[in-house]
PDB file of C-alpha atoms and ligand atoms in Angstrom:
ATOM      1  CA  MET A 646      39.375  99.022 148.496  1.00 76.00           C
ATOM      2  CA  SER A 647      41.483 100.263 145.620  1.00 85.00           C
ATOM      3  CA  ASP A 648      42.323 103.782 146.783  1.00 95.00           C
ATOM      4  CA  CYS A 649      42.862 102.971 150.460  1.00 98.00           C
ATOM      5  CA  LEU A 650      46.405 103.406 151.797  1.00 98.00           C
ATOM      6  CA  PHE A 651      46.134 100.641 154.400  1.00 98.00           C
ATOM      7  CA  CYS A 652      44.610  98.221 151.863  1.00 98.00           C
ATOM      8  CA  LYS A 653      47.596  98.969 149.612  1.00 98.00           C
ATOM      9  CA  ILE A 654      50.009  98.311 152.477  1.00 98.00           C
ATOM     10  CA  SER A 655      48.098  95.096 153.320  1.00 98.00           C
ATOM     11  CA  SER A 656      48.391  93.855 149.740  1.00 97.00           C
ATOM     12  CA  GLY A 657      52.057  94.812 149.463  1.00 97.00           C
ATOM     13  CA  GLU A 658      51.410  97.445 146.821  1.00 97.00           C
ATOM     14  CA  ILE A 659      52.877 100.139 149.076  1.00 98.00           C
ATOM     15  CA  PRO A 660      55.836  99.282 151.317  1.00 98.00           C
ATOM     16  CA  ALA A 661      55.778  99.580 155.077  1.00 98.00           C
ATOM     17  CA  ASP A 662      58.003  98.526 157.956  1.00 98.00           C
ATOM     18  CA  ILE A 663      56.000  95.408 158.803  1.00 98.00           C
ATOM     19  CA  VAL A 664      56.481  93.921 162.272  1.00 98.00           C
ATOM     20  CA  TYR A 665      53.714  91.279 162.167  1.00 98.00           C
ATOM     21  CA  GLU A 666      51.514  89.705 159.517  1.00 98.00           C
ATOM     22  CA  ASP A 667      49.081  86.821 159.239  1.00 98.00           C
ATOM     23  CA  ASP A 668      46.168  86.114 156.905  1.00 97.00           C
ATOM     24  CA  ARG A 669      43.834  88.564 158.674  1.00 98.00           C
ATOM     25  CA  VAL A 670      46.008  91.189 160.367  1.00 98.00           C
ATOM     26  CA  ILE A 671      49.014  93.316 159.465  1.00 98.00           C
ATOM     27  CA  ALA A 672      51.030  95.530 161.807  1.00 98.00           C
ATOM     28  CA  PHE A 673      53.659  98.063 160.754  1.00 99.00           C
ATOM     29  CA  ARG A 674      55.537 101.043 162.143  1.00 98.00           C
ATOM     30  CA  ASP A 675      53.749 104.386 161.982  1.00 99.00           C
ATOM     31  CA  ILE A 676      55.534 106.689 159.554  1.00 98.00           C
ATOM     32  CA  HIS A 677      55.309 109.576 162.070  1.00 98.00           C
ATOM     33  CA  PRO A 678      55.966 107.870 165.417  1.00 98.00           C
ATOM     34  CA  VAL A 679      54.973 109.703 168.599  1.00 97.00           C
ATOM     35  CA  ALA A 680      57.068 107.369 170.784  1.00 98.00           C
ATOM     36  CA  PRO A 681      59.964 104.920 170.290  1.00 98.00           C
ATOM     37  CA  VAL A 682      57.383 102.191 169.674  1.00 98.00           C
ATOM     38  CA  HIS A 683      54.434 103.236 167.508  1.00 98.00           C
ATOM     39  CA  ILE A 684      52.815 100.374 165.625  1.00 99.00           C
ATOM     40  CA  LEU A 685      49.607 100.403 163.602  1.00 99.00           C
ATOM     41  CA  ILE A 686      47.603  97.178 163.898  1.00 98.00           C
ATOM     42  CA  VAL A 687      45.233  96.796 160.973  1.00 98.00           C
ATOM     43  CA  PRO A 688      42.694  94.139 159.963  1.00 98.00           C
ATOM     44  CA  LYS A 689      43.362  93.380 156.293  1.00 98.00           C
ATOM     45  CA  THR A 690      39.654  93.522 155.442  1.00 98.00           C
ATOM     46  CA  HIS A 691      38.667  97.053 154.455  1.00 98.00           C
ATOM     47  CA  VAL A 692      36.389  98.449 157.142  1.00 98.00           C
ATOM     48  CA  ALA A 693      36.312 102.217 157.560  1.00 98.00           C
ATOM     49  CA  THR A 694      35.795 102.707 161.280  1.00 98.00           C
ATOM     50  CA  MET A 695      35.485 100.952 164.610  1.00 98.00           C
ATOM     51  CA  LEU A 696      31.715 101.560 164.477  1.00 98.00           C
ATOM     52  CA  GLU A 697      31.473  99.870 161.082  1.00 98.00           C
ATOM     53  CA  LEU A 698      33.588  97.003 162.367  1.00 98.00           C
ATOM     54  CA  ALA A 699      31.245  96.448 165.295  1.00 97.00           C
ATOM     55  CA  ALA A 700      28.207  96.504 162.981  1.00 98.00           C
ATOM     56  CA  ARG A 701      29.473  93.768 160.655  1.00 98.00           C
ATOM     57  CA  PRO A 702      28.455  90.116 161.044  1.00 98.00           C
ATOM     58  CA  ASP A 703      32.164  89.205 161.067  1.00 97.00           C
ATOM     59  CA  GLY A 704      33.102  92.228 163.208  1.00 98.00           C
ATOM     60  CA  SER A 705      33.712  90.222 166.370  1.00 98.00           C
ATOM     61  CA  ASP A 706      35.959  87.803 164.492  1.00 97.00           C
ATOM     62  CA  LEU A 707      37.981  90.639 162.981  1.00 97.00           C
ATOM     63  CA  ALA A 708      38.260  92.454 166.317  1.00 97.00           C
ATOM     64  CA  SER A 709      39.257  89.208 167.988  1.00 98.00           C
ATOM     65  CA  ALA A 710      41.949  88.593 165.363  1.00 98.00           C
ATOM     66  CA  VAL A 711      43.403  92.029 166.194  1.00 98.00           C
ATOM     67  CA  LEU A 712      43.130  91.471 169.945  1.00 98.00           C
ATOM     68  CA  LYS A 713      44.904  88.130 169.777  1.00 98.00           C
ATOM     69  CA  VAL A 714      48.027  89.466 168.063  1.00 98.00           C
ATOM     70  CA  ILE A 715      48.600  92.307 170.536  1.00 98.00           C
ATOM     71  CA  PRO A 716      50.620  90.224 173.059  1.00 98.00           C
ATOM     72  CA  GLU A 717      52.920  88.922 170.338  1.00 98.00           C
ATOM     73  CA  ILE A 718      53.501  92.390 168.913  1.00 98.00           C
ATOM     74  CA  ALA A 719      54.058  93.833 172.406  1.00 98.00           C
ATOM     75  CA  ARG A 720      56.614  91.098 173.117  1.00 98.00           C
ATOM     76  CA  LYS A 721      58.352  91.656 169.806  1.00 98.00           C
ATOM     77  CA  MET A 722      58.542  95.410 170.457  1.00 98.00           C
ATOM     78  CA  GLN A 723      59.733  94.689 174.026  1.00 98.00           C
ATOM     79  CA  VAL A 724      56.932  96.640 175.709  1.00 98.00           C
ATOM     80  CA  ASP A 725      55.043  93.665 177.147  1.00 98.00           C
ATOM     81  CA  GLN A 726      56.704  94.130 180.550  1.00 98.00           C
ATOM     82  CA  SER A 727      56.953  97.941 180.610  1.00 98.00           C
ATOM     83  CA  GLY A 728      53.459  98.591 179.259  1.00 98.00           C
ATOM     84  CA  PHE A 729      51.969 100.461 176.348  1.00 98.00           C
ATOM     85  CA  ARG A 730      48.869 102.319 175.191  1.00 98.00           C
ATOM     86  CA  LEU A 731      46.350 101.146 172.587  1.00 98.00           C
ATOM     87  CA  ILE A 732      44.351 103.813 170.764  1.00 98.00           C
ATOM     88  CA  ASN A 733      41.624 103.789 168.144  1.00 98.00           C
ATOM     89  CA  ASN A 734      40.768 107.136 166.581  1.00 98.00           C
ATOM     90  CA  CYS A 735      37.206 106.951 165.253  1.00 98.00           C
ATOM     91  CA  GLY A 736      35.829 109.498 162.802  1.00 98.00           C
ATOM     92  CA  GLU A 737      36.671 113.121 162.170  1.00 97.00           C
ATOM     93  CA  GLU A 738      36.469 114.478 165.708  1.00 98.00           C
ATOM     94  CA  GLY A 739      38.167 111.343 166.983  1.00 98.00           C
ATOM     95  CA  GLY A 740      41.192 112.308 164.914  1.00 98.00           C
ATOM     96  CA  GLN A 741      40.961 109.497 162.365  1.00 98.00           C
ATOM     97  CA  THR A 742      42.831 110.469 159.205  1.00 98.00           C
ATOM     98  CA  ILE A 743      42.995 107.088 157.418  1.00 98.00           C
ATOM     99  CA  PRO A 744      39.509 105.639 156.843  1.00 98.00           C
ATOM    100  CA  HIS A 745      40.535 102.008 157.372  1.00 98.00           C
ATOM    101  CA  VAL A 746      40.108 100.912 160.976  1.00 98.00           C
ATOM    102  CA  HIS A 747      43.385 100.575 162.886  1.00 98.00           C
ATOM    103  CA  PHE A 748      44.808 100.583 166.392  1.00 98.00           C
ATOM    104  CA  HIS A 749      47.878 102.506 167.523  1.00 98.00           C
ATOM    105  CA  LEU A 750      50.138 100.559 169.899  1.00 98.00           C
ATOM    106  CA  ILE A 751      52.349 103.174 171.542  1.00 98.00           C
ATOM    107  CA  GLY A 752      55.127 102.698 174.067  1.00 98.00           C
ATOM    108  CA  GLY A 753      58.842 102.502 174.630  1.00 98.00           C
ATOM    109  CA  ARG A 754      58.843 105.489 176.984  1.00 97.00           C
ATOM    110  CA  LYS A 755      56.897 106.615 180.041  1.00 97.00           C
ATOM    111  CA  LEU A 756      53.609 107.993 178.741  1.00 97.00           C
ATOM    112  CA  GLY A 757      51.719 110.689 180.594  1.00 94.00           C
ATOM    113  CA  GLU A 758      48.790 109.639 182.743  1.00 93.00           C
ATOM    114  CA  LYS A 759      46.572 112.108 180.915  1.00 94.00           C
ATOM    115  CA  LEU A 760      45.186 110.690 177.703  1.00 90.00           C
ATOM    116  CA  ILE A 761      45.467 113.939 175.731  1.00 87.00           C
TER     117      ILE A 761
HETATM  118  P1  AMP B 367      44.784 108.019 162.420  1.00 97.90           P
HETATM  119  O1  AMP B 367      45.060 109.502 162.504  1.00 97.90           O
HETATM  120  O2  AMP B 367      44.319 107.408 163.693  1.00 97.90           O
HETATM  121  O3  AMP B 367      43.878 107.700 161.240  1.00 97.90           O
HETATM  122  O4  AMP B 367      46.179 107.348 162.154  1.00 97.90           O
HETATM  123  C1  AMP B 367      46.766 107.262 160.883  1.00 97.90           C
HETATM  124  C2  AMP B 367      48.222 107.060 161.102  1.00 97.90           C
HETATM  125  O5  AMP B 367      48.785 106.578 159.896  1.00 97.90           O
HETATM  126  C3  AMP B 367      49.006 108.336 161.450  1.00 97.90           C
HETATM  127  O6  AMP B 367      49.607 108.200 162.742  1.00 97.90           O
HETATM  128  C4  AMP B 367      50.039 108.451 160.341  1.00 97.90           C
HETATM  129  O7  AMP B 367      51.293 108.889 160.802  1.00 97.90           O
HETATM  130  C5  AMP B 367      50.102 107.032 159.812  1.00 97.90           C
HETATM  131  N1  AMP B 367      50.522 106.883 158.434  1.00 97.90           N
HETATM  132  C6  AMP B 367      50.134 107.618 157.364  1.00 97.90           C
HETATM  133  N2  AMP B 367      50.703 107.152 156.251  1.00 97.90           N
HETATM  134  C7  AMP B 367      51.468 106.080 156.613  1.00 97.90           C
HETATM  135  C8  AMP B 367      52.303 105.174 155.917  1.00 97.90           C
HETATM  136  N3  AMP B 367      52.474 105.248 154.581  1.00 97.90           N
HETATM  137  N4  AMP B 367      52.950 104.208 156.615  1.00 97.90           N
HETATM  138  C9  AMP B 367      52.797 104.126 157.951  1.00 97.90           C
HETATM  139  N5  AMP B 367      52.009 104.950 158.671  1.00 97.90           N
HETATM  140  C10 AMP B 367      51.352 105.918 158.014  1.00 97.90           C
HETATM  141 ZN1   ZN B 368      41.331  99.864 153.306  1.00 97.90          ZN
END
């Protein structure tokens, strides 16, 4: 999608601090990190939300591609042993600000037990 920030990062049009990339998934550091490790994991295909992802015929494949890279990214960021949190903000009240589905991998410090 031409005016989508994460599509532009996926295509290389806009730079990002990329920590993982394959043909279907890209992961890069969040520009406003909330913890020492804050990575955005993004399917390269433009899909607006988690709900839209689930509704697509290829949604399971795309979700699976994201799921499969999480251990490698966690290892690379050295949070595979200590632990981390994975978050998807969906829609306006879910706090989603970029309408291209993505998952926040957050860690590198002790996170509170309360979600928010
Ligand atoms: P969300 O609010 O769940 O849609 O998350 C969007 C995230 O994208 C926020 O945490 C922003 O800090 C982050 N973000 C916005 N612009 C950029 C950018 N150019 N590079 C990396 N992260 C970004
Ligand atoms: Zn997009």
